[in-house]
XYZ file of C-alpha atoms in Angstrom:
772
model
C 89.853 160.568 242.653
C 88.399 163.093 240.221
C 84.798 162.559 238.346
C 84.400 163.229 235.014
C 81.257 161.981 233.220
C 79.614 162.431 230.586
C 75.919 163.246 231.830
C 74.185 161.678 229.290
C 75.528 158.633 230.841
C 74.770 156.588 227.947
C 76.846 153.467 227.049
C 79.532 154.233 229.874
C 80.821 156.825 232.551
C 84.877 157.324 232.444
C 86.538 158.317 235.051
C 89.503 160.563 235.125
C 91.439 160.019 238.356
C 93.840 162.125 239.916
C 97.143 159.791 241.723
C 97.576 160.379 244.939
C 101.295 160.596 246.155
C 102.150 157.758 248.593
C 104.855 158.016 251.149
C 107.946 155.892 251.503
C 104.973 152.685 253.558
C 103.152 153.083 250.808
C 100.760 155.493 252.909
C 98.835 158.511 251.066
C 101.118 161.737 251.969
C 99.084 164.122 252.223
C 101.292 166.610 252.875
C 102.203 166.877 249.103
C 98.792 166.468 248.038
C 98.118 170.533 246.209
C 95.736 172.810 247.456
C 92.398 172.853 244.855
C 93.265 176.553 243.038
C 90.291 178.918 243.670
C 88.813 181.054 240.319
C 89.558 184.178 240.426
C 87.466 187.650 240.185
C 87.195 190.309 238.605
C 87.266 193.547 240.633
C 88.716 193.963 244.166
C 85.918 192.464 247.396
C 83.157 194.399 247.710
C 81.142 193.070 250.617
C 77.543 192.804 250.338
C 75.848 195.574 252.180
C 71.947 194.803 251.502
C 70.472 191.436 252.746
C 69.247 190.607 249.934
C 73.212 190.995 248.856
C 74.322 188.351 251.653
C 71.784 185.784 250.971
C 72.551 185.869 247.616
C 76.383 185.783 248.463
C 76.284 182.402 250.545
C 74.355 180.555 247.377
C 77.242 181.885 245.229
C 79.429 180.624 247.190
C 78.499 177.710 248.331
C 77.262 176.615 244.557
C 80.761 178.030 243.334
C 82.544 176.590 246.569
C 84.876 179.249 246.983
C 85.431 180.646 251.091
C 83.781 184.629 249.526
C 81.957 186.001 246.796
C 82.318 190.283 246.272
C 78.590 191.657 244.867
C 80.843 192.715 242.433
C 82.524 189.628 241.289
C 80.835 187.923 237.877
C 79.108 184.487 238.734
C 80.802 182.831 234.840
C 84.528 184.613 235.910
C 84.189 182.829 238.629
C 83.609 179.424 236.961
C 79.920 179.680 236.970
C 78.390 177.125 234.022
C 74.874 176.752 233.091
C 74.752 173.422 235.564
C 76.015 175.454 238.002
C 73.637 178.572 237.193
C 70.609 176.154 237.412
C 71.802 175.712 241.511
C 71.500 179.255 242.225
C 68.232 179.086 240.475
C 67.171 176.099 242.704
C 68.510 178.621 246.212
C 67.004 181.269 245.031
C 63.718 179.448 245.180
C 63.895 177.676 247.967
C 65.671 180.872 249.613
C 63.637 183.874 248.230
C 60.409 182.314 246.919
C 60.643 183.674 243.650
C 61.302 181.785 240.599
C 63.889 183.580 238.801
C 64.722 183.144 235.196
C 68.005 181.664 234.549
C 68.313 184.060 231.905
C 68.313 186.548 234.369
C 71.859 185.415 236.059
C 73.075 185.935 232.170
C 72.152 188.967 231.928
C 72.827 190.069 235.256
C 76.076 188.419 236.228
C 76.680 190.019 239.989
C 75.847 189.753 243.085
C 74.797 193.812 243.137
C 72.868 193.665 239.489
C 70.926 190.402 239.974
C 70.016 191.316 243.890
C 68.376 194.660 242.134
C 66.308 192.466 239.549
C 64.752 189.678 242.901
C 62.481 192.595 244.171
C 60.861 192.635 240.562
C 60.234 188.977 241.478
C 56.966 187.520 241.545
C 56.418 185.064 244.311
C 56.450 181.796 243.515
C 54.085 178.838 243.656
C 56.180 175.871 243.138
C 55.503 172.676 245.234
C 58.347 171.649 246.607
C 59.285 167.780 246.781
C 58.515 165.815 250.241
C 58.241 162.424 251.121
C 54.555 161.162 250.747
C 53.055 157.717 251.817
C 54.730 154.824 249.404
C 51.241 153.110 249.662
C 50.052 151.045 246.597
C 51.599 150.936 243.698
C 54.457 153.642 242.969
C 54.366 155.551 239.571
C 58.095 155.762 237.367
C 59.468 158.889 236.029
C 58.638 159.322 232.695
C 61.921 159.312 232.075
C 62.049 155.401 233.644
C 58.905 154.844 231.916
C 60.947 155.076 228.310
C 63.652 153.137 229.707
C 60.639 150.043 230.446
C 59.406 149.930 227.753
C 62.625 149.543 225.696
C 63.283 147.193 227.960
C 59.518 145.049 226.884
C 61.073 145.559 223.242
C 65.221 144.428 223.632
C 64.642 142.669 227.273
C 68.677 141.747 228.139
C 70.320 144.678 225.980
C 73.038 146.149 227.998
C 72.883 148.778 225.971
C 71.472 151.255 228.975
C 74.194 149.921 231.928
C 76.191 152.267 233.437
C 79.488 150.901 234.114
C 82.426 152.503 236.076
C 86.104 150.677 236.805
C 88.941 151.295 238.781
C 92.324 149.916 239.736
C 92.719 149.904 243.956
C 96.587 149.566 244.214
C 97.873 149.687 247.857
C 96.149 147.718 251.342
C 92.077 147.062 250.219
C 89.609 145.900 252.801
C 87.637 144.252 251.105
C 84.325 143.939 253.650
C 84.822 147.486 254.654
C 84.393 148.147 251.071
C 81.478 145.796 250.926
C 80.021 147.846 253.994
C 80.327 150.270 251.699
C 78.445 149.830 249.329
C 75.977 148.165 251.061
C 74.752 151.698 253.343
C 74.521 153.910 249.899
C 71.910 150.494 248.439
C 70.550 150.938 251.254
C 70.572 155.260 252.241
C 68.843 155.700 248.815
C 65.672 153.662 248.122
C 66.152 153.402 243.987
C 69.125 150.957 244.392
C 66.896 148.941 246.066
C 64.094 149.301 243.600
C 62.432 146.426 240.687
C 59.992 147.228 237.947
C 57.084 145.272 237.435
C 53.184 145.594 236.188
C 49.707 146.255 237.428
C 47.118 145.925 235.335
C 48.932 146.460 232.527
C 51.194 149.936 233.469
C 54.740 149.701 234.895
C 55.609 150.648 238.799
C 58.087 150.620 240.539
C 58.376 148.150 243.679
C 61.113 148.980 246.576
C 62.169 145.828 248.750
C 62.963 147.013 252.615
C 66.302 144.713 252.391
C 68.423 144.082 249.399
C 72.109 143.620 250.934
C 75.116 144.768 248.079
C 77.579 141.389 247.636
C 81.059 142.538 246.421
C 81.878 139.638 243.838
C 85.325 138.708 244.284
C 87.009 136.513 241.205
C 90.617 135.849 242.062
C 92.901 136.166 239.300
C 96.800 135.352 240.533
C 96.811 132.258 239.409
C 96.809 133.507 235.604
C 100.119 133.903 234.302
C 101.723 137.488 235.461
C 102.383 138.285 232.081
C 99.011 137.615 230.767
C 96.733 138.651 233.985
C 96.587 142.938 232.778
C 95.044 141.196 230.065
C 92.709 138.776 231.144
C 92.111 141.804 234.053
C 90.759 143.580 231.515
C 88.312 141.069 229.575
C 86.841 140.508 232.510
C 86.165 143.745 233.963
C 84.245 144.254 229.828
C 82.342 141.571 230.188
C 81.367 142.018 233.520
C 80.173 145.715 232.035
C 77.954 143.817 229.284
C 76.655 142.368 231.576
C 72.889 142.825 231.578
C 69.734 143.535 234.091
C 66.776 141.892 234.689
C 64.586 144.833 235.697
C 61.871 142.481 236.874
C 63.837 141.124 239.295
C 66.987 143.161 240.090
C 68.955 144.284 241.651
C 69.780 146.948 239.641
C 72.963 147.619 240.858
C 76.421 145.248 240.579
C 79.776 145.284 241.669
C 82.967 142.393 241.824
C 86.174 142.699 242.922
C 89.280 141.190 240.542
C 92.230 140.488 242.671
C 95.592 140.443 240.812
C 97.987 140.462 243.458
C 97.983 141.036 247.067
C 97.772 144.879 246.970
C 96.809 144.744 243.337
C 93.019 145.265 242.834
C 90.071 146.682 239.767
C 86.620 147.053 241.077
C 83.445 147.386 238.328
C 80.705 149.075 239.575
C 77.327 148.843 237.503
C 74.292 150.091 237.980
C 71.241 150.299 235.137
C 70.446 153.650 233.716
C 66.928 153.797 235.004
C 68.227 154.397 238.532
C 71.181 156.588 237.775
C 72.963 158.671 236.038
C 76.195 160.634 235.290
C 75.405 162.775 238.953
C 74.361 159.737 240.544
C 77.477 158.155 240.072
C 79.522 161.235 241.188
C 77.091 161.025 244.649
C 78.301 157.722 244.601
C 82.017 157.455 244.672
C 81.972 160.455 246.929
C 79.594 158.796 249.444
C 80.919 155.399 249.257
C 84.757 157.060 250.069
C 83.297 159.050 252.992
C 81.724 155.756 253.869
C 85.095 153.455 253.352
C 87.402 156.052 255.833
C 84.934 156.206 258.122
C 84.472 152.665 258.712
C 88.190 151.826 258.312
C 88.881 153.582 261.320
C 85.649 151.702 263.169
C 83.427 155.180 263.073
C 79.370 155.670 262.619
C 78.048 156.618 259.396
C 78.960 160.445 258.627
C 76.303 161.038 256.231
C 73.138 162.711 256.734
C 69.746 161.063 255.860
C 68.143 162.402 252.704
C 65.187 164.819 252.437
C 63.319 162.807 250.152
C 63.076 159.202 248.081
C 63.082 159.029 244.457
C 59.549 157.866 244.458
C 59.179 161.097 245.528
C 60.248 162.961 242.694
C 58.450 160.267 240.252
C 55.280 160.947 241.922
C 55.839 164.749 241.866
C 56.675 165.013 238.445
C 53.522 162.802 237.285
C 51.371 165.731 239.772
C 52.913 169.079 238.562
C 54.178 168.117 234.981
C 50.600 167.596 233.898
C 47.396 169.075 232.046
C 47.372 172.612 231.464
C 50.844 173.245 232.770
C 52.200 169.984 230.946
C 49.500 171.323 227.687
C 51.701 174.929 228.536
C 55.128 172.934 227.524
C 54.599 171.098 224.959
C 53.193 174.018 223.173
C 56.693 175.497 222.757
C 58.589 173.193 222.037
C 56.191 172.451 218.917
C 56.576 176.186 218.112
C 59.808 175.524 218.240
C 60.607 172.267 216.443
C 58.056 172.819 213.750
C 59.250 172.104 210.910
C 62.715 171.202 211.158
C 64.209 168.500 209.190
C 63.515 164.841 210.141
C 67.098 163.850 209.408
C 71.111 165.235 209.131
C 71.806 164.720 206.167
C 75.907 164.086 206.986
C 78.350 162.308 204.119
C 78.531 158.081 205.189
C 81.363 156.180 204.084
C 77.953 153.641 204.100
C 74.716 153.809 203.241
C 72.526 153.876 206.148
C 71.038 150.652 206.932
C 67.046 150.202 207.403
C 67.330 149.433 210.742
C 70.032 151.317 212.393
C 72.351 149.360 214.513
C 74.635 150.457 217.999
C 77.721 149.307 217.155
C 80.118 151.687 217.765
C 83.347 153.386 218.646
C 85.379 156.199 219.650
C 87.710 159.152 218.294
C 89.559 161.644 221.535
C 91.477 164.748 220.852
C 91.774 167.765 223.456
C 92.089 171.487 222.366
C 94.832 173.338 224.165
C 94.859 175.549 226.832
C 95.112 178.602 225.053
C 92.231 177.779 222.988
C 89.742 176.802 225.863
C 90.426 179.867 226.893
C 90.390 181.928 224.109
C 86.701 180.420 223.726
C 85.251 180.555 227.066
C 86.137 184.735 226.838
C 84.137 185.120 223.361
C 81.389 183.550 225.706
C 81.776 185.679 228.694
C 81.921 188.947 226.290
C 79.060 187.811 224.575
C 77.132 187.022 227.603
C 77.257 182.603 226.959
C 78.851 179.963 228.201
C 81.577 178.180 226.953
C 78.950 175.793 226.127
C 77.072 177.703 223.787
C 79.852 178.598 221.932
C 80.233 175.023 221.558
C 77.395 174.149 220.493
C 77.503 176.696 217.960
C 80.517 175.385 215.834
C 79.386 172.393 216.065
C 75.913 173.451 214.519
C 78.476 175.322 211.499
C 80.564 172.527 211.138
C 77.543 170.302 210.390
C 76.058 173.358 208.303
C 79.378 172.606 206.745
C 79.206 169.047 206.015
C 75.752 168.449 205.268
C 75.008 171.985 203.287
C 71.878 172.318 205.332
C 70.953 175.250 207.420
C 68.452 174.058 210.017
C 70.379 171.884 211.797
C 68.954 170.123 215.740
C 71.243 168.997 218.083
C 70.419 166.575 221.035
C 72.283 168.159 224.380
C 71.466 165.920 227.716
C 70.477 168.230 230.926
C 70.803 167.118 234.708
C 67.817 168.105 235.112
C 67.876 168.518 238.952
C 66.343 171.877 238.966
C 65.255 171.291 242.867
C 67.394 171.245 245.431
C 65.892 168.273 246.715
C 67.126 166.340 244.108
C 70.826 166.780 244.499
C 71.816 164.484 246.527
C 69.637 161.355 245.309
C 70.976 158.808 243.308
C 68.805 158.660 240.610
C 68.124 159.135 236.455
C 66.721 162.364 236.743
C 68.585 163.313 233.490
C 66.838 164.994 230.000
C 67.598 165.870 226.638
C 66.984 168.502 224.478
C 66.482 169.472 221.738
C 68.236 172.764 220.122
C 67.553 173.988 216.929
C 69.864 176.300 215.054
C 68.920 178.530 211.249
C 71.520 179.480 209.467
C 71.854 182.146 206.832
C 73.576 182.853 204.030
C 76.511 185.434 205.500
C 76.098 185.285 208.801
C 79.316 185.734 210.957
C 79.987 183.366 213.775
C 78.750 185.929 216.434
C 75.169 186.111 215.194
C 75.075 182.488 215.515
C 76.604 182.613 218.494
C 73.604 184.911 219.852
C 71.186 182.802 218.211
C 72.260 179.496 220.227
C 72.254 181.614 223.271
C 68.941 182.305 222.764
C 67.730 179.041 221.993
C 69.794 177.725 224.922
C 68.283 179.860 227.886
C 64.623 179.362 226.289
C 65.461 175.654 225.987
C 66.688 175.969 229.700
C 63.584 177.504 231.211
C 61.210 174.292 228.976
C 63.101 171.783 230.264
C 61.052 170.300 232.522
C 58.786 168.945 229.375
C 60.716 164.887 229.388
C 62.826 164.129 226.534
C 59.619 161.061 226.080
C 57.248 163.271 225.983
C 58.012 165.737 222.839
C 58.553 162.359 220.921
C 55.405 161.132 221.870
C 53.342 165.124 221.394
C 55.093 165.978 217.945
C 54.649 162.569 216.527
C 57.352 163.106 214.092
C 58.274 160.325 211.118
C 59.760 157.127 212.854
C 62.169 155.265 210.975
C 64.419 152.280 212.538
C 67.081 153.390 210.860
C 67.600 156.767 212.774
C 66.955 158.508 216.109
C 63.811 160.886 216.212
C 64.151 164.550 216.124
C 68.143 164.400 216.199
C 71.079 162.490 214.686
C 74.316 163.413 216.789
C 74.238 165.204 220.284
C 76.936 167.813 222.227
C 77.656 167.106 226.073
C 79.718 169.473 228.110
C 81.110 167.632 231.303
C 80.622 170.278 234.018
C 78.681 167.568 237.003
C 79.982 168.464 240.398
C 83.316 166.715 240.716
C 85.107 165.124 244.088
C 88.234 163.969 245.763
C 88.062 161.161 246.802
C 91.070 159.689 249.630
C 90.513 156.555 250.382
C 93.475 155.567 253.873
C 95.847 153.667 252.741
C 94.536 153.410 248.491
C 95.932 154.700 245.446
C 93.307 154.782 242.556
C 93.109 154.501 239.079
C 90.751 154.775 236.622
C 90.785 151.653 233.736
C 90.253 152.558 230.228
C 88.146 150.209 228.756
C 85.750 150.027 225.474
C 82.298 150.575 225.169
C 81.795 149.638 221.589
C 77.989 151.265 220.908
C 76.638 154.704 219.731
C 73.069 156.176 220.640
C 73.179 158.406 217.555
C 75.159 159.055 214.619
C 78.049 161.240 216.148
C 78.254 162.465 219.222
C 80.617 165.183 220.706
C 81.948 165.125 224.578
C 83.682 167.408 226.089
C 85.326 167.444 229.647
C 86.921 170.329 230.798
C 90.220 170.094 232.960
C 93.686 172.708 233.936
C 95.159 171.573 230.071
C 92.234 172.297 228.107
C 89.034 170.552 226.998
C 89.175 166.793 226.037
C 87.008 165.920 223.226
C 85.633 162.308 222.487
C 83.990 161.521 219.259
C 81.630 159.062 219.387
C 80.169 157.307 216.545
C 78.047 154.634 214.508
C 80.726 152.484 213.403
C 77.783 150.688 210.341
C 78.105 154.662 209.298
C 81.555 155.958 209.561
C 85.458 154.961 209.046
C 87.741 156.207 212.101
C 89.472 157.875 209.726
C 86.627 160.380 208.653
C 85.822 160.852 212.443
C 89.684 161.809 212.753
C 89.237 164.139 210.131
C 86.329 165.308 211.469
C 87.709 166.369 214.793
C 90.842 168.671 213.208
C 88.276 170.067 211.092
C 86.526 171.500 214.144
C 89.598 171.846 216.491
C 90.755 174.071 213.389
C 86.986 176.077 213.421
C 86.877 176.696 216.710
C 90.652 178.050 216.344
C 89.281 180.440 213.492
C 86.464 181.916 215.806
C 88.335 182.438 218.935
C 90.492 184.952 217.467
C 87.697 185.870 214.354
C 84.216 185.491 215.299
C 83.055 187.890 213.140
C 83.896 186.201 210.138
C 80.905 184.751 208.117
C 80.013 181.037 208.074
C 81.214 180.429 204.786
C 84.313 181.768 205.230
C 85.294 179.785 208.681
C 88.513 177.243 207.667
C 87.888 173.993 208.161
C 90.961 172.361 206.653
C 94.623 172.536 208.492
C 97.798 174.401 207.017
C 98.615 170.191 206.609
C 95.277 168.629 205.071
C 95.097 172.516 202.363
C 98.811 171.325 201.372
C 98.412 167.447 200.955
C 94.949 167.886 199.371
C 96.083 171.215 196.678
C 99.035 170.448 196.443
C 100.518 167.317 197.458
C 97.970 165.572 196.106
C 97.111 167.568 193.303
C 100.492 168.098 191.332
C 100.305 170.506 188.525
C 102.014 168.380 186.234
C 99.923 165.674 186.098
C 96.655 166.153 183.711
C 94.157 163.970 184.790
C 92.939 161.119 182.053
C 89.726 162.877 181.318
C 91.507 166.143 180.293
C 92.624 163.685 177.025
C 90.405 163.516 173.758
C 89.634 159.738 173.748
C 90.960 158.902 170.450
C 94.596 160.053 171.893
C 93.901 157.429 174.761
C 92.639 154.796 171.863
C 96.147 156.348 169.703
C 98.214 155.342 173.186
C 96.723 151.570 173.980
C 97.861 151.221 169.876
C 101.043 152.011 170.698
C 101.274 149.443 174.137
C 100.071 146.626 171.885
C 100.046 147.632 168.210
C 99.853 143.633 166.778
C 97.403 142.825 170.118
C 93.265 142.621 168.254
C 90.831 145.616 168.659
C 87.976 144.257 166.669
C 86.506 141.297 165.690
C 83.688 140.033 163.463
C 82.992 136.627 162.579
C 86.503 134.906 161.577
C 87.873 138.598 160.781
C 90.105 140.464 162.994
C 91.753 143.621 162.858
C 94.466 144.769 165.238
C 95.029 147.946 167.018
C 98.073 148.965 164.559
C 95.701 148.051 161.391
C 92.478 150.488 163.436
C 94.525 153.235 164.069
C 96.278 153.797 161.161
C 92.813 153.460 159.193
C 91.670 155.292 161.044
C 93.641 158.284 160.718
C 93.955 158.028 156.368
C 89.930 158.873 157.109
C 91.013 161.453 159.476
C 93.440 163.193 156.624
C 90.207 163.277 153.940
C 87.685 164.442 156.073
C 90.300 167.181 156.760
C 90.935 167.154 153.099
C 87.110 168.439 152.757
C 87.627 171.045 155.183
C 86.379 169.804 158.219
C 88.035 171.198 161.174
C 87.595 171.553 164.825
C 84.644 171.729 166.251
C 82.516 170.250 163.445
C 79.540 168.104 162.991
C 80.065 165.087 160.863
C 77.469 162.742 160.498
C 77.524 159.070 160.514
C 75.579 156.550 158.935
C 77.742 153.604 158.515
C 76.072 149.802 159.704
C 77.326 147.513 162.095
C 80.754 147.057 160.931
C 84.778 147.237 161.263
C 84.259 150.956 159.146
C 82.244 151.919 161.742
C 85.007 152.082 164.209
C 87.052 153.646 161.542
C 84.555 156.256 161.327
C 84.193 157.208 164.791
C 87.935 157.247 165.821
C 88.663 159.019 162.105
C 85.759 161.709 162.948
C 87.461 162.196 166.205
C 91.059 162.738 165.124
C 89.694 164.964 162.370
C 88.981 167.011 165.735
C 84.990 167.087 164.786
C 82.060 165.682 166.592
C 80.117 162.840 164.926
C 75.929 162.836 164.680
C 74.760 159.360 164.475
C 72.116 158.439 161.668
C 69.531 155.717 162.484
C 68.958 153.672 159.071
C 65.221 152.726 160.680
C 64.347 156.695 161.753
C 61.935 158.348 159.485
C 63.377 160.458 155.872
C 62.449 163.812 157.326
C 63.703 162.742 160.720
C 67.070 162.363 159.942
C 67.330 165.429 157.594
C 65.729 167.317 160.535
C 68.409 166.738 162.808
C 71.483 166.978 160.503
C 69.942 169.932 159.642
C 69.909 171.073 163.363
C 72.940 169.991 163.824
C 74.565 171.607 161.039
C 75.706 168.655 159.461
C 77.585 169.950 155.912
C 79.962 166.100 155.757
C 78.665 162.636 155.935
C 80.447 159.878 156.425
C 77.962 156.375 155.210
C 78.599 153.308 152.519
C 75.729 152.409 149.608
C 72.888 151.584 151.646
C 72.246 154.605 153.398
C 72.222 156.613 150.024
C 68.487 156.897 149.413
C 67.520 158.139 153.474
C 70.230 161.081 152.886
C 69.173 164.749 151.908
C 70.680 165.350 148.538
C 72.688 167.780 149.377
C 76.337 168.138 151.168
C 78.967 166.388 151.429
C 79.587 161.909 151.322
C 82.251 160.481 152.432
C 81.600 156.791 150.729
C 83.788 154.504 152.753
C 82.732 151.425 150.426
C 83.231 153.570 146.733
C 86.681 155.454 148.406
C 88.226 153.408 149.950
C 90.929 152.899 147.489
C 91.396 156.632 147.125
C 91.281 157.089 151.708
C 93.806 154.436 151.794
C 96.669 155.910 149.733
C 96.380 159.164 152.421
C 99.388 159.229 155.211
C 98.724 156.531 158.484
C 99.881 159.146 160.938
C 97.619 160.957 163.026
C 96.538 164.978 161.854
C 98.712 167.117 164.725
C 95.202 168.748 165.977
C 94.881 169.616 169.360
C 91.640 168.959 171.983
C 90.817 168.428 175.070
C 88.578 166.940 177.638
C 85.639 169.021 176.925
C 85.450 169.089 173.224
C 83.041 167.833 171.913
C 82.617 164.253 170.968
C 79.415 163.274 169.704
C 75.619 164.582 169.650
C 73.236 162.460 170.279
C 69.132 163.107 169.639
C 66.687 163.203 172.135
C 63.574 161.039 170.810
C 61.799 163.930 170.288
C 58.810 163.220 173.001
C 57.911 166.988 173.472
C 57.158 167.593 169.653
C 61.114 168.233 168.331
C 63.620 166.635 168.859
C 66.873 167.673 170.934
C 70.582 167.909 170.487
C 72.531 166.288 173.872
C 76.086 167.606 172.584
C 78.649 165.089 174.978
C 82.273 166.504 174.898
C 85.375 163.669 175.581
C 85.537 163.918 179.317
C 81.713 162.375 179.592
C 83.168 159.565 177.578
C 86.826 158.924 179.668
C 84.953 159.285 182.716
C 82.987 156.556 182.254
C 84.766 153.753 180.220
C 87.957 155.400 182.871
C 86.354 156.053 186.517
C 87.252 152.341 188.178
C 90.758 153.232 186.920
C 91.960 155.745 188.459
């Protein structure tokens, strides 16, 4: 069993299982099992020469699970990462009695270099987590208190369920499995914990005995053709069944029998008593106990040094007063002035109250690309996580246009060796901020992200809930505080589970929830990185996230080979998408409708429907053909008066057929019309005609007294006979969408009216906007 679990562990977990080879008897063929591949060192082995180097080599070998480590081998090239580095720091604290900054391991990644730094470090005064008296009310950890409060606000919600499902093929012994699960519950007090209130404050209640029952649902009576579908539906229903924090139990197991040698197991915990690391412990211990009990051997597991309640009391004791104020001050300074919300372009408006309905899109990064990103990280003294985070923040900046980007990221929170074997809720969330600059290269951004991440790790003890309480961001029900997108790289320690006479397979189940707008989770595999984009369905469509995954893959491919390229120039579009957008969807032979002037669109409509009624006024009507012909005749008349393309022509006509004819005629002549309001003062009319450089006014007798004495007049009523004798075809004038169509004057509230010039494109965009 290969456990690959996102550390954030909400709302669900995934199992990635290696199928075990079976022999002809259906039993595990142990000879066919592959040997694990150990990472290769970059130097020939050099043995430790001092006591400090020997101790460090022993620590590294334990953490990296290698038989031996040379003093010149790089921790990160041997497979180390930030989580394993945290374990090294924890063991150095216990072994040497000094507080080793996490950044020291990145700056001195070999035993030889790190040993030299230890001598200069001061002795630590950090207190160990020890067993304490549990008489009286037991406090919650800070993380537990936040989930308890959420449960008070939304009781009965399954959002914080942590389920895992697996298929078991072979000879299963349900009684032995139940006994193994019961022993795990006995060992870990947190799995026997419920939550109540004492004097208004939440407290943990640890029950001395809470025997876990393995439920059984027999589906063998369901027709074989429907059994798989029914089993999947039952499994997903069990995963969504809520817990009651007051009564418990907060862990349950249900076994579905599909056939005599086919079963499905679902184990569900509440997040208040577990996290991703915890499920790794659960799987490892159930496997060891099942194997032992199957052979009638006693439990092989050692007693636990402390309990989760001891950790909660230690956290409350150490993270308070001046220590807490000092840590919070770092985050206040780091996040001061950060934007409240990430303005991602969404497919739908953000609702007033954020929902949790979600979906996922999965993608992969090739082994070659993954190794290229890892090599870049090593060259820059960072980790693969830092490269992925920098790329994600760069992508978000390109999507939003914002240069100040906050991203949340989970961290295991097990900074003390005493907590590594405990089932419980230790995971914390860090807010990682990046400030991007114009012209900045990806390499420069990566160095900034590296510094930010290392500093955040050194101040990771502040629980996220305490951070929100201290920073007091503007709260809104429409989005989460401090960040709306999350990134995680799955590198929780994995275990191989081999159960006697059983073959295990993961069940791919749905988890239709999303805690944030968009989250991206990466899992390391031998074939490369597997990615999952989890998104809020209230905001995004599936296709949008599919494109986002493609853009992220293209961006990562570019930074792996060209890290010195500026962020703005790094490509997002694949060659296929670029071809589709720039060529397939943009044929140069087809003009946009907005490139054609208004009167051309009208003339085409008149040609299609010449006898249709275009205008109606009372009982009178005018067809498209007749309207077009009359406009063409007036346009020829205007051309004879010297009207050329770009000229402005005054328009002082009452609401009538002639008004529409005049507008079309002016446009057909290549000019722009300037409407005259007959209710305006004479002085204002004279001023605006002068400002617009109008020398010809199309009008009729009722406007005569309002117009200036100078200029040329086209009397539509008095000259109607002469105009009707002109050609009925359109003048040969070439215009485009950018050509001026009309000039509209403002009210003049600032003291003097100003003419607003509107091109043909502005009209066609509004009229035809819903048709193309």
